[in-house]
PDB file of C-alpha atoms and ligand atoms in Angstrom:
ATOM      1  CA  UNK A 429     -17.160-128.319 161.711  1.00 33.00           C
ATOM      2  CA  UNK A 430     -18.393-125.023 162.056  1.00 33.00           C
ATOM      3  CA  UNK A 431     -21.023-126.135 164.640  1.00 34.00           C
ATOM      4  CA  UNK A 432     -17.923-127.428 166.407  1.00 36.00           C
ATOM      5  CA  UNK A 433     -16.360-124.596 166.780  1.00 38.00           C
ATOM      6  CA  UNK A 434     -19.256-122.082 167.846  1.00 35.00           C
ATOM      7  CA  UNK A 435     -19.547-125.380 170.659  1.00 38.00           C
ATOM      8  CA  UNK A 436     -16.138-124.302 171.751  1.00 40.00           C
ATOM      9  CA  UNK A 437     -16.457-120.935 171.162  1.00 37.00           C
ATOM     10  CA  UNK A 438     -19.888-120.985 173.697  1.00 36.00           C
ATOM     11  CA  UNK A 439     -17.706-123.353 176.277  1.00 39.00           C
ATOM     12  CA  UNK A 440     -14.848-120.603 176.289  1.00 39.00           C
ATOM     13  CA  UNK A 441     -16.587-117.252 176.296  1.00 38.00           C
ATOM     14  CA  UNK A 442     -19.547-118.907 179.145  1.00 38.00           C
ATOM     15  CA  UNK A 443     -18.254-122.418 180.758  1.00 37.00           C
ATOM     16  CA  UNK A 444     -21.602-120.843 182.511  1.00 35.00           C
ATOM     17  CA  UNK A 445     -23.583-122.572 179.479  1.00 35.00           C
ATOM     18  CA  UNK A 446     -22.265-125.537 179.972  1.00 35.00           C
ATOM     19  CA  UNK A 447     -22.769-125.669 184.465  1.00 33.00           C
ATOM     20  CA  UNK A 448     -26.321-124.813 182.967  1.00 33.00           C
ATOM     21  CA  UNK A 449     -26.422-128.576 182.536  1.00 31.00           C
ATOM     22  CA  UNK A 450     -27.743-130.313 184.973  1.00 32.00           C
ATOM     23  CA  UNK A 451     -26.211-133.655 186.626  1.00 31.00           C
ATOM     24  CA  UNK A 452     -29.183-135.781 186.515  1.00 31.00           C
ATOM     25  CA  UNK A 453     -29.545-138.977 188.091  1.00 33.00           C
ATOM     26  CA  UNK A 454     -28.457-141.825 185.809  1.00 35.00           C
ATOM     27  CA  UNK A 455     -31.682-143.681 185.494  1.00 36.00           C
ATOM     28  CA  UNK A 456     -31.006-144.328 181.727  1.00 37.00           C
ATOM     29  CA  UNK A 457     -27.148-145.917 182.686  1.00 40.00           C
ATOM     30  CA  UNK A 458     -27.984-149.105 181.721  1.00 39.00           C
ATOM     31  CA  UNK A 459     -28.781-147.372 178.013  1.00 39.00           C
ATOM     32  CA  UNK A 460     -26.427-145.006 177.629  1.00 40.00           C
ATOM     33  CA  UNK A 461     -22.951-145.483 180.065  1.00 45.00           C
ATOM     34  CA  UNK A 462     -21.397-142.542 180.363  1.00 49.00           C
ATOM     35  CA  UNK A 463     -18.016-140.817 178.072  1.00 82.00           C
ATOM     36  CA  UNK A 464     -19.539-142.250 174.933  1.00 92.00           C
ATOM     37  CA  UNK A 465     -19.476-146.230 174.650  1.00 94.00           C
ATOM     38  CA  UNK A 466     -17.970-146.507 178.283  1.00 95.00           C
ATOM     39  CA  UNK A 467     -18.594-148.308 181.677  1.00 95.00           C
ATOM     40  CA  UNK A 468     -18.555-147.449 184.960  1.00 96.00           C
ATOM     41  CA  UNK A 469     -15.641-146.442 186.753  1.00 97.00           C
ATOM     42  CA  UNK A 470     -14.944-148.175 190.461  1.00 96.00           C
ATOM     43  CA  UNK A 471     -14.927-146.164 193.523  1.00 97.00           C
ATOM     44  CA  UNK A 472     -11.195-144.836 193.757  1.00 96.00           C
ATOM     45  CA  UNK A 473      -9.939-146.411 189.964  1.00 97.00           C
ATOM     46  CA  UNK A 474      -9.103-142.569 188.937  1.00 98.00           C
ATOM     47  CA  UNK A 475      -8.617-141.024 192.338  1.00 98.00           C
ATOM     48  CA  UNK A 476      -7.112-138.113 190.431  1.00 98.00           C
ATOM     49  CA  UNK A 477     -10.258-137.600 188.458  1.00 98.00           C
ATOM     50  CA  UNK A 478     -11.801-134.071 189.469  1.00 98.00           C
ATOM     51  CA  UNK A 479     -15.143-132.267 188.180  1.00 98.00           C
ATOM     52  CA  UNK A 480     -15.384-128.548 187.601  1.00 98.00           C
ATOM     53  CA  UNK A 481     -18.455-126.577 188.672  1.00 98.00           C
ATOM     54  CA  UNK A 482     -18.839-124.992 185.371  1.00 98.00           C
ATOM     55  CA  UNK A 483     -19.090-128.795 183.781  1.00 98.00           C
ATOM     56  CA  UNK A 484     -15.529-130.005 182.789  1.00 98.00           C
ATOM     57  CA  UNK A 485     -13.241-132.349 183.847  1.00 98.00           C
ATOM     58  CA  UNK A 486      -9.684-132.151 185.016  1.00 98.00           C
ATOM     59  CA  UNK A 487      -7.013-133.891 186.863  1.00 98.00           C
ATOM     60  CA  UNK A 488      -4.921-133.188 190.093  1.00 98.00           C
ATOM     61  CA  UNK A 489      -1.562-131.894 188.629  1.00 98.00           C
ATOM     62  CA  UNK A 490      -0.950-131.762 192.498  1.00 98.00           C
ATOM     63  CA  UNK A 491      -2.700-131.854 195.272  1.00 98.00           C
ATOM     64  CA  UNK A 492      -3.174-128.457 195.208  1.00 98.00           C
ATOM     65  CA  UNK A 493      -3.179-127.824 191.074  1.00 98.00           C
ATOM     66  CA  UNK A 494      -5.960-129.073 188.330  1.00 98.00           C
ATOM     67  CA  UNK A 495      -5.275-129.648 185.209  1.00 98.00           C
ATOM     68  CA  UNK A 496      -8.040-129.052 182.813  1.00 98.00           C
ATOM     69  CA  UNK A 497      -8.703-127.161 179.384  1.00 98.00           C
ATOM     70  CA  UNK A 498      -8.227-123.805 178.535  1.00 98.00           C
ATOM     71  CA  UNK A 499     -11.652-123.298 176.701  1.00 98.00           C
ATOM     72  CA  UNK A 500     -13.119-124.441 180.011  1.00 98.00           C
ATOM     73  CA  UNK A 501     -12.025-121.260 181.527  1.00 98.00           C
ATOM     74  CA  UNK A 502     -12.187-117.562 180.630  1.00 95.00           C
ATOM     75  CA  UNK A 503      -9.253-115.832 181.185  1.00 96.00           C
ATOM     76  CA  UNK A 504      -6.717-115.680 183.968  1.00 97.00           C
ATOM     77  CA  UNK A 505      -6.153-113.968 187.660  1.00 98.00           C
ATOM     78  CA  UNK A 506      -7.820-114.287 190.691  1.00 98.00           C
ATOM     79  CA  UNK A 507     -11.092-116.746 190.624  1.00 98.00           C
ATOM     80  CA  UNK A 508     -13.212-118.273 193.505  1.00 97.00           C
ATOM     81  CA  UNK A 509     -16.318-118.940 191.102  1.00 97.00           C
ATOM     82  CA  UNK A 510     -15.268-122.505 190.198  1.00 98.00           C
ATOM     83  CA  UNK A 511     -15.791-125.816 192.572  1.00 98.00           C
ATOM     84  CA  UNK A 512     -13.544-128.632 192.224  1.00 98.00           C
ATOM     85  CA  UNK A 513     -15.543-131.682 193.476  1.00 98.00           C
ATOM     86  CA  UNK A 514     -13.166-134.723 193.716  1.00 98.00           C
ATOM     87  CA  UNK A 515     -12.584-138.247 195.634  1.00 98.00           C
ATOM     88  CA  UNK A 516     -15.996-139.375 194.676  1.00 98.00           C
ATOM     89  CA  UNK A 517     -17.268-141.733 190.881  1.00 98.00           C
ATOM     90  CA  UNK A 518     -21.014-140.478 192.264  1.00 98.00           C
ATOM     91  CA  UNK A 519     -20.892-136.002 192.207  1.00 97.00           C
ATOM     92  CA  UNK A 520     -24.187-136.787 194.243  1.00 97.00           C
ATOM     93  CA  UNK A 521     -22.311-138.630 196.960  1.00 97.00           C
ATOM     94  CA  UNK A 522     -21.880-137.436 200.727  1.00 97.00           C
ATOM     95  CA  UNK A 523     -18.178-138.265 201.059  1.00 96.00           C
ATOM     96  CA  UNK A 524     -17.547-135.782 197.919  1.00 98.00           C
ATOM     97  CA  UNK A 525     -14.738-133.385 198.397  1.00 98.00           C
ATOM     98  CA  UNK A 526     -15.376-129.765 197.202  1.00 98.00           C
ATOM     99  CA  UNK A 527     -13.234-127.292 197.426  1.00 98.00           C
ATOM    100  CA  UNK A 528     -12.996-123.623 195.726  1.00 98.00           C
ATOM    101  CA  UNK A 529     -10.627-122.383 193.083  1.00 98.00           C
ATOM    102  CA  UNK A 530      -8.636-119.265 194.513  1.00 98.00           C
ATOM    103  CA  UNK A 531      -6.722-118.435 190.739  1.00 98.00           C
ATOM    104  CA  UNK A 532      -7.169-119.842 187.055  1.00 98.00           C
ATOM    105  CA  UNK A 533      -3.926-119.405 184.297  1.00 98.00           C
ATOM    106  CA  UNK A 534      -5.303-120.351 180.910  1.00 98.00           C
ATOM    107  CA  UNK A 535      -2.312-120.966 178.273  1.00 98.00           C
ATOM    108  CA  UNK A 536      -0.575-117.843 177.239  1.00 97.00           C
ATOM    109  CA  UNK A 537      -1.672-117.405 173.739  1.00 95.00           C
ATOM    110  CA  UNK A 538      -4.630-119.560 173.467  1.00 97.00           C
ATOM    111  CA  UNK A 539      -6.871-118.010 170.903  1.00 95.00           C
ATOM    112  CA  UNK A 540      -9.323-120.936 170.573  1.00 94.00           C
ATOM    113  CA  UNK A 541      -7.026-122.649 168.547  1.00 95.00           C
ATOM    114  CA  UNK A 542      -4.661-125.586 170.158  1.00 96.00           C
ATOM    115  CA  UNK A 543      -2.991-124.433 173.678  1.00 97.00           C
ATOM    116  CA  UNK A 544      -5.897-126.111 174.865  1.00 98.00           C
ATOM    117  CA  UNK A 545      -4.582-126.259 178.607  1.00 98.00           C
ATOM    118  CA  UNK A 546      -5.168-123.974 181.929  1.00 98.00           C
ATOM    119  CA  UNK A 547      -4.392-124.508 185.761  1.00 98.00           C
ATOM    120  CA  UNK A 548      -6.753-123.910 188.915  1.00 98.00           C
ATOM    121  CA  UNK A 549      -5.309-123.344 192.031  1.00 98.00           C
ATOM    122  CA  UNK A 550      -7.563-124.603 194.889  1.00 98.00           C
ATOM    123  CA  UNK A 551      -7.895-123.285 198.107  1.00 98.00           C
ATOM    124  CA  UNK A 552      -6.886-125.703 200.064  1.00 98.00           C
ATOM    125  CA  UNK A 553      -4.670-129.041 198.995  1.00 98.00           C
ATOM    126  CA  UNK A 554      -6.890-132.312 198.666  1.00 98.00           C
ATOM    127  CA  UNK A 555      -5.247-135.472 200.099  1.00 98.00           C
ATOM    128  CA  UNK A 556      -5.061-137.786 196.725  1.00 98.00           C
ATOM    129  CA  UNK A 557      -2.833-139.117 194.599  1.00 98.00           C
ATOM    130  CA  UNK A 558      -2.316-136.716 191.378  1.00 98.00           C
ATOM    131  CA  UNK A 559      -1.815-137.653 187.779  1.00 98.00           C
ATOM    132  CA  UNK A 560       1.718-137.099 186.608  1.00 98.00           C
ATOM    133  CA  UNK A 561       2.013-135.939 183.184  1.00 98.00           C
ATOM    134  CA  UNK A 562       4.354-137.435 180.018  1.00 98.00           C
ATOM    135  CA  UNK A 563       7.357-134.703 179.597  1.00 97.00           C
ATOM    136  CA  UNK A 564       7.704-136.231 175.987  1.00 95.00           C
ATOM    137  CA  UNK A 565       6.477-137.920 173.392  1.00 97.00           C
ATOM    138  CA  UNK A 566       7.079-141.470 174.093  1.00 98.00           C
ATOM    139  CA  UNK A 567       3.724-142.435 175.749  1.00 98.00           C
ATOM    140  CA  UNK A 568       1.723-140.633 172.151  1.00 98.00           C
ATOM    141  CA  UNK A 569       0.924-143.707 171.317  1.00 98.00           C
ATOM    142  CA  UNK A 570      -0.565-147.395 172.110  1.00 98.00           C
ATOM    143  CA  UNK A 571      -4.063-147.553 174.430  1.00 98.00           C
ATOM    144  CA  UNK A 572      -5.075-144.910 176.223  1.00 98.00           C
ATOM    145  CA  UNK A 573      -7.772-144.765 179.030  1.00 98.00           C
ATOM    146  CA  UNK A 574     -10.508-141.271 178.991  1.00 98.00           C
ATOM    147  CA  UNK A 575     -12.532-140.733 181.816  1.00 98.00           C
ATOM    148  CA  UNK A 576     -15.673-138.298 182.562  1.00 98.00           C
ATOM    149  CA  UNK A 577     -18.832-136.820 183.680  1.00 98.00           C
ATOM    150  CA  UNK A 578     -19.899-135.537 180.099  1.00 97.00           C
ATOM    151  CA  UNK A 579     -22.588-136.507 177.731  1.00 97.00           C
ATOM    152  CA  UNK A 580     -22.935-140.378 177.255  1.00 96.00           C
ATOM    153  CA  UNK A 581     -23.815-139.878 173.657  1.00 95.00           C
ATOM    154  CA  UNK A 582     -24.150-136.527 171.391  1.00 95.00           C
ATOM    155  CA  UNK A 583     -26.901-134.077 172.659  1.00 95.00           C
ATOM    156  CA  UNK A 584     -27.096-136.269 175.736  1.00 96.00           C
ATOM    157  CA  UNK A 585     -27.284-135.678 179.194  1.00 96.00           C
ATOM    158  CA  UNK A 586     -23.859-134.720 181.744  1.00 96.00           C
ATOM    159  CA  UNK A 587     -23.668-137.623 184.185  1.00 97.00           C
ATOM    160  CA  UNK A 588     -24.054-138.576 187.659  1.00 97.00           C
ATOM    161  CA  UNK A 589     -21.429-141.406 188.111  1.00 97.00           C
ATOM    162  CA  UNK A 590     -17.700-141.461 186.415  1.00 97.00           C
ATOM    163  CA  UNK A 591     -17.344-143.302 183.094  1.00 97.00           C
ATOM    164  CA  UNK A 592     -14.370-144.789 181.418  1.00 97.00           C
ATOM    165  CA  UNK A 593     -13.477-146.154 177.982  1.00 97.00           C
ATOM    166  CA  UNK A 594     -10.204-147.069 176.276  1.00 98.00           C
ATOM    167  CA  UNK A 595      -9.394-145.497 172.866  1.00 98.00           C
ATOM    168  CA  UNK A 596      -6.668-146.172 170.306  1.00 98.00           C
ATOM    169  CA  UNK A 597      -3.771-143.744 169.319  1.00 98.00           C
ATOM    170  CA  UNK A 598      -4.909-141.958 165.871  1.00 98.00           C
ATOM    171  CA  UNK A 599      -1.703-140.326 163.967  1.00 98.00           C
ATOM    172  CA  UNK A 600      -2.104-136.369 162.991  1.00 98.00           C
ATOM    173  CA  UNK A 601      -1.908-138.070 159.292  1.00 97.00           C
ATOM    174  CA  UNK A 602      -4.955-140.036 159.756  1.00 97.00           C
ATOM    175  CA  UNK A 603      -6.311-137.512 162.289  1.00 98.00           C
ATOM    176  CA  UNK A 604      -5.965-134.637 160.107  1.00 98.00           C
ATOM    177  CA  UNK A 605      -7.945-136.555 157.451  1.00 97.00           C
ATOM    178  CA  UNK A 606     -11.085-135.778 159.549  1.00 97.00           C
ATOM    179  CA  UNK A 607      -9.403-132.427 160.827  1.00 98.00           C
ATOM    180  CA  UNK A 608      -7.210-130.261 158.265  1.00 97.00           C
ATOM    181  CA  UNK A 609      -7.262-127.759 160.638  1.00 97.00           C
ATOM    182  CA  UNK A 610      -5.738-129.697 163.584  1.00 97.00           C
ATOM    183  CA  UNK A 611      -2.776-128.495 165.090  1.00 97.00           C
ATOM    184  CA  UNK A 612      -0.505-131.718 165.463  1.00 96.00           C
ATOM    185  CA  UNK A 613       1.970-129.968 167.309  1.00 96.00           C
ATOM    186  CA  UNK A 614      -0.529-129.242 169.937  1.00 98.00           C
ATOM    187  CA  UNK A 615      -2.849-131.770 169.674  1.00 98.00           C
ATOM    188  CA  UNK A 616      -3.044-135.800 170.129  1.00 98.00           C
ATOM    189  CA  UNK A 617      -6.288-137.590 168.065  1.00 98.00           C
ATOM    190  CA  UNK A 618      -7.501-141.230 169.934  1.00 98.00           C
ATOM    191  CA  UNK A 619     -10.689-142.969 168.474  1.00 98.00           C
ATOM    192  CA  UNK A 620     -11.529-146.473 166.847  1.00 97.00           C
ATOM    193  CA  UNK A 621     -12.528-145.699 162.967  1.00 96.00           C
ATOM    194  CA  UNK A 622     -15.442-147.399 163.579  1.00 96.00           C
ATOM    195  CA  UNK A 623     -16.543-144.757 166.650  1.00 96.00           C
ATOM    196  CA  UNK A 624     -18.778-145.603 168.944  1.00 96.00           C
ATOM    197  CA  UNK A 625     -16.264-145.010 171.799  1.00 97.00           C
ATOM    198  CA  UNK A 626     -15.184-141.432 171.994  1.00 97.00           C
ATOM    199  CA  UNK A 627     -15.102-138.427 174.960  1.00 98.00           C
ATOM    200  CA  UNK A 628     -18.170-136.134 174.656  1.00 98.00           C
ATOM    201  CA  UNK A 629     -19.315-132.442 175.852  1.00 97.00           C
ATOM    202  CA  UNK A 630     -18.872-132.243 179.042  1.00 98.00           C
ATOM    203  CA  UNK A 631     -15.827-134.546 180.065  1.00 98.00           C
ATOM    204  CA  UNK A 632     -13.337-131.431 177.886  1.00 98.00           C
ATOM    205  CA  UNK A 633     -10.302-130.949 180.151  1.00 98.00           C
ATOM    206  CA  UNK A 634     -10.367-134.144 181.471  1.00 98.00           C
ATOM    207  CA  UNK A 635      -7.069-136.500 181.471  1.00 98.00           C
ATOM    208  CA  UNK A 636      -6.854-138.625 178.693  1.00 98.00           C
ATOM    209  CA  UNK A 637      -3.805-141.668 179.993  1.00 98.00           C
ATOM    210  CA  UNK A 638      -1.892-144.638 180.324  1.00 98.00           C
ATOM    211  CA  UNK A 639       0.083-146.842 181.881  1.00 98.00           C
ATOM    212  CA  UNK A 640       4.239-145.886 181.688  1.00 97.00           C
ATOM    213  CA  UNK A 641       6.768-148.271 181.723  1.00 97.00           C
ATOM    214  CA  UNK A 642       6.992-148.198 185.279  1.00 97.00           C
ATOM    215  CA  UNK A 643       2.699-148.944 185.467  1.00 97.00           C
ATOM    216  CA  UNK A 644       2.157-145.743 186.758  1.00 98.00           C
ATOM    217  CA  UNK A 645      -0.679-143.567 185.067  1.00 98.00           C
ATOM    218  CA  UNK A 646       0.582-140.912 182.924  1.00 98.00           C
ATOM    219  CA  UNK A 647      -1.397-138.260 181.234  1.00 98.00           C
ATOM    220  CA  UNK A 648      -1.022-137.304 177.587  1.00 98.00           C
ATOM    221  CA  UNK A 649      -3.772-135.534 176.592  1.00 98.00           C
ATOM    222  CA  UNK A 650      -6.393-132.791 178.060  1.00 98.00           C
ATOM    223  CA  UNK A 651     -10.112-133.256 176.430  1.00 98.00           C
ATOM    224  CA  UNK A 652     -10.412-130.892 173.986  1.00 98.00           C
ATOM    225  CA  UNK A 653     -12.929-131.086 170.938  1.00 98.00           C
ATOM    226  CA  UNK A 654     -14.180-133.578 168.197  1.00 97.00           C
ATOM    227  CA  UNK A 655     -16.727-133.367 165.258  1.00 97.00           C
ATOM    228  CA  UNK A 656     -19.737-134.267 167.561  1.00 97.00           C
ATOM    229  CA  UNK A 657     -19.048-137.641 169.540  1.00 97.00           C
ATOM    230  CA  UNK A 658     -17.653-141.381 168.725  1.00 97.00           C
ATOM    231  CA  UNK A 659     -18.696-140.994 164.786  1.00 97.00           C
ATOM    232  CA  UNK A 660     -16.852-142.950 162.174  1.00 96.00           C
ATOM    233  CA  UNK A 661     -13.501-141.863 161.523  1.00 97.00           C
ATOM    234  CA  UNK A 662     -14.023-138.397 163.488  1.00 97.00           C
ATOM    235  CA  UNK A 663     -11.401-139.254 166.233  1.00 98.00           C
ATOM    236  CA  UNK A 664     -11.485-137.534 169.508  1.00 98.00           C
ATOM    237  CA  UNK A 665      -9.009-134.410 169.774  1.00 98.00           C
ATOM    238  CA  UNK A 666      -6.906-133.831 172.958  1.00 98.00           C
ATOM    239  CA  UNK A 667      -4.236-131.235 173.870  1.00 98.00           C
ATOM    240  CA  UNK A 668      -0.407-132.991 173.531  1.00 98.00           C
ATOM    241  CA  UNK A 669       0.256-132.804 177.326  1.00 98.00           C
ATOM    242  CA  UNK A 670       4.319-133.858 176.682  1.00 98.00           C
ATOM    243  CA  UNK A 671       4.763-130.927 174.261  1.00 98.00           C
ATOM    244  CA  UNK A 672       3.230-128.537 176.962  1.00 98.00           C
ATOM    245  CA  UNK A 673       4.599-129.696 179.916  1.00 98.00           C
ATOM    246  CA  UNK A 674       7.567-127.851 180.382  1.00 98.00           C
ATOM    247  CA  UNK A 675       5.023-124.553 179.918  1.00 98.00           C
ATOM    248  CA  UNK A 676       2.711-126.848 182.557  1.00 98.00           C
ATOM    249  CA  UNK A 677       5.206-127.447 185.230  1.00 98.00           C
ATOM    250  CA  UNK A 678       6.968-123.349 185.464  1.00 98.00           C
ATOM    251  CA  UNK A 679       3.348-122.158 184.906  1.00 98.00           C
ATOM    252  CA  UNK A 680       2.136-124.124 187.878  1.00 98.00           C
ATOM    253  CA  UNK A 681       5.138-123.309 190.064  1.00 97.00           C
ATOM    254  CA  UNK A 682       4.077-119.862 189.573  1.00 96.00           C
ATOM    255  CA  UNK A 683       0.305-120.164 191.530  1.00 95.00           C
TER     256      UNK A 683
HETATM  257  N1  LIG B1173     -15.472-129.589 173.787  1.00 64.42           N
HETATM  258  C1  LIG B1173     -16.112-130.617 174.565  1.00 64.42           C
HETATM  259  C2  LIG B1173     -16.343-130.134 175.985  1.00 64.42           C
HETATM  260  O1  LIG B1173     -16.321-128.956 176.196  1.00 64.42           O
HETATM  261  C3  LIG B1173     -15.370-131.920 174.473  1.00 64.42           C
HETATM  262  C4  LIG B1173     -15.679-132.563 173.202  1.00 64.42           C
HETATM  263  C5  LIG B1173     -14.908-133.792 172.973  1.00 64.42           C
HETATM  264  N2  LIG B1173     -15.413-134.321 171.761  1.00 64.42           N
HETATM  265  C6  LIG B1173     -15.038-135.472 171.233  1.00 64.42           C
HETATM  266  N3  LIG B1173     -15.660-135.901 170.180  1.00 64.42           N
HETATM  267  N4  LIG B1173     -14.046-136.158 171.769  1.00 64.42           N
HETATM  268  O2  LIG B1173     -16.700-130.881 176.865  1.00 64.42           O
END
């Protein structure tokens, strides 16, 4: 647990650390599919899906707007540092879209503890579909799909092509079994108890979704930390999109 939270700690004060990773080529895919216990994504499945340059995830709130995590950022105001690279499963691929962040607002209050949301403004609008997010709680629960570049297992290597994996609903009961400290307000928990399928380092602010009643993708949760990756009952730990949203939607109309 403590471990954990240095992890976090490191990924919030230098995101640097973590863009220190390289993206290597996925010669050991067959071994170790990428998120942890996932497969390969198809070409256009998650056309929301965007990387970060400093080696997170995130999701097109707009087309002009990514969602990610707010330990994946350090602060907010004006910021060209970061590269969005989206429209692409393979970062490595020619018809990648990159474009550069022009501001970053990380969640008022976030002190390392829940809140674990932030925008990017880009500087120019990419043409694909976004992700809309759940404005309450009625899609916490059921199957939900995760989706990332990060490590394919713990201490592993950040990924060339997208990975996906679906993960159960874990209550903050049962979640704060593993977790005392977990904000349920804030924070959503998905995992099997057996792990073996779970986000890892490197896919943190990354959408975590579903389908909603209308089969439309929803979002419900933001990648945000876990007691290393996919072990027995140490479920996966994700901001609670619906109880942010609100926040999400005036703090976005503000960039
Ligand atoms: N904090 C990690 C990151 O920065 C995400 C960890 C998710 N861990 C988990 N067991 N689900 O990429």
């Amino acid at each position: 647990m403590k471990l954990l939270r240095t992890l976090k700690r490191v990924a919030a004060a230098g995101a640097v650390i973590l863009a220190a990773v390289s993206l290597q080529p996925t010669t050991a895919f067959a071994a170790a599919p990428p998120v942890v216990g996932g497969t390969r994504a198809a070409q256009g499945e998650f056309p929301f899906m965007v990387r970060l340059s400093m080696g997170c995830g995130g999701s097109l709130l707009t087309q002009q707007i990514v969602l990610t995590a707010a330990h994946c950022v350090s602060g907010s105001g004006n910021n060209t540092s970061i590269t969005a690279t989206a429209g692409v499963v393979d970062l490595q691929s020619a018809s990648a879209i990159r474009v550069r962040s022009t501001k970053v607002l990380q969640a008022p209050g976030y002190n390392g503890t829940g809140k674990d949301w932030a925008l990017i403004k880009l500087a120019q609008p990419i043409n694909l579909p976004t992700l809309k997010i759940a404005e309450d709680a009625s899609y916490d629960n059921g199957d939900f799909q995760i989706a990332g570049w990060g490590a394919a297992r713990e201490g592993g290597a950040q990924q060339r092509y997208l990975l996906k994996a679906t993960v159960p609903f874990v209550s903050d009961a049962d979640c704060q079994r593993a977790y005392p400290e977990l904000v349920g307000e804030e924070e959503i928990c998905a995992g099997l108890p057996r792990g073996g399928v779970d986000t890892c380092q490197g896919d943190s602010g990354g959408p975590m979704f579903r389908r909603d009643n209308a089969g439309q993708w929803i979002q419900v949760g933001i990648v945000s930390w876990g007691y290393g990756c996919a072990r027995p009952n140490y479920p996966g730990v994700y901001a609670e999109v619906s109880h942010f949203a609100a926040e999400i939607k005036a703090s976005a109309a503000t960039l």
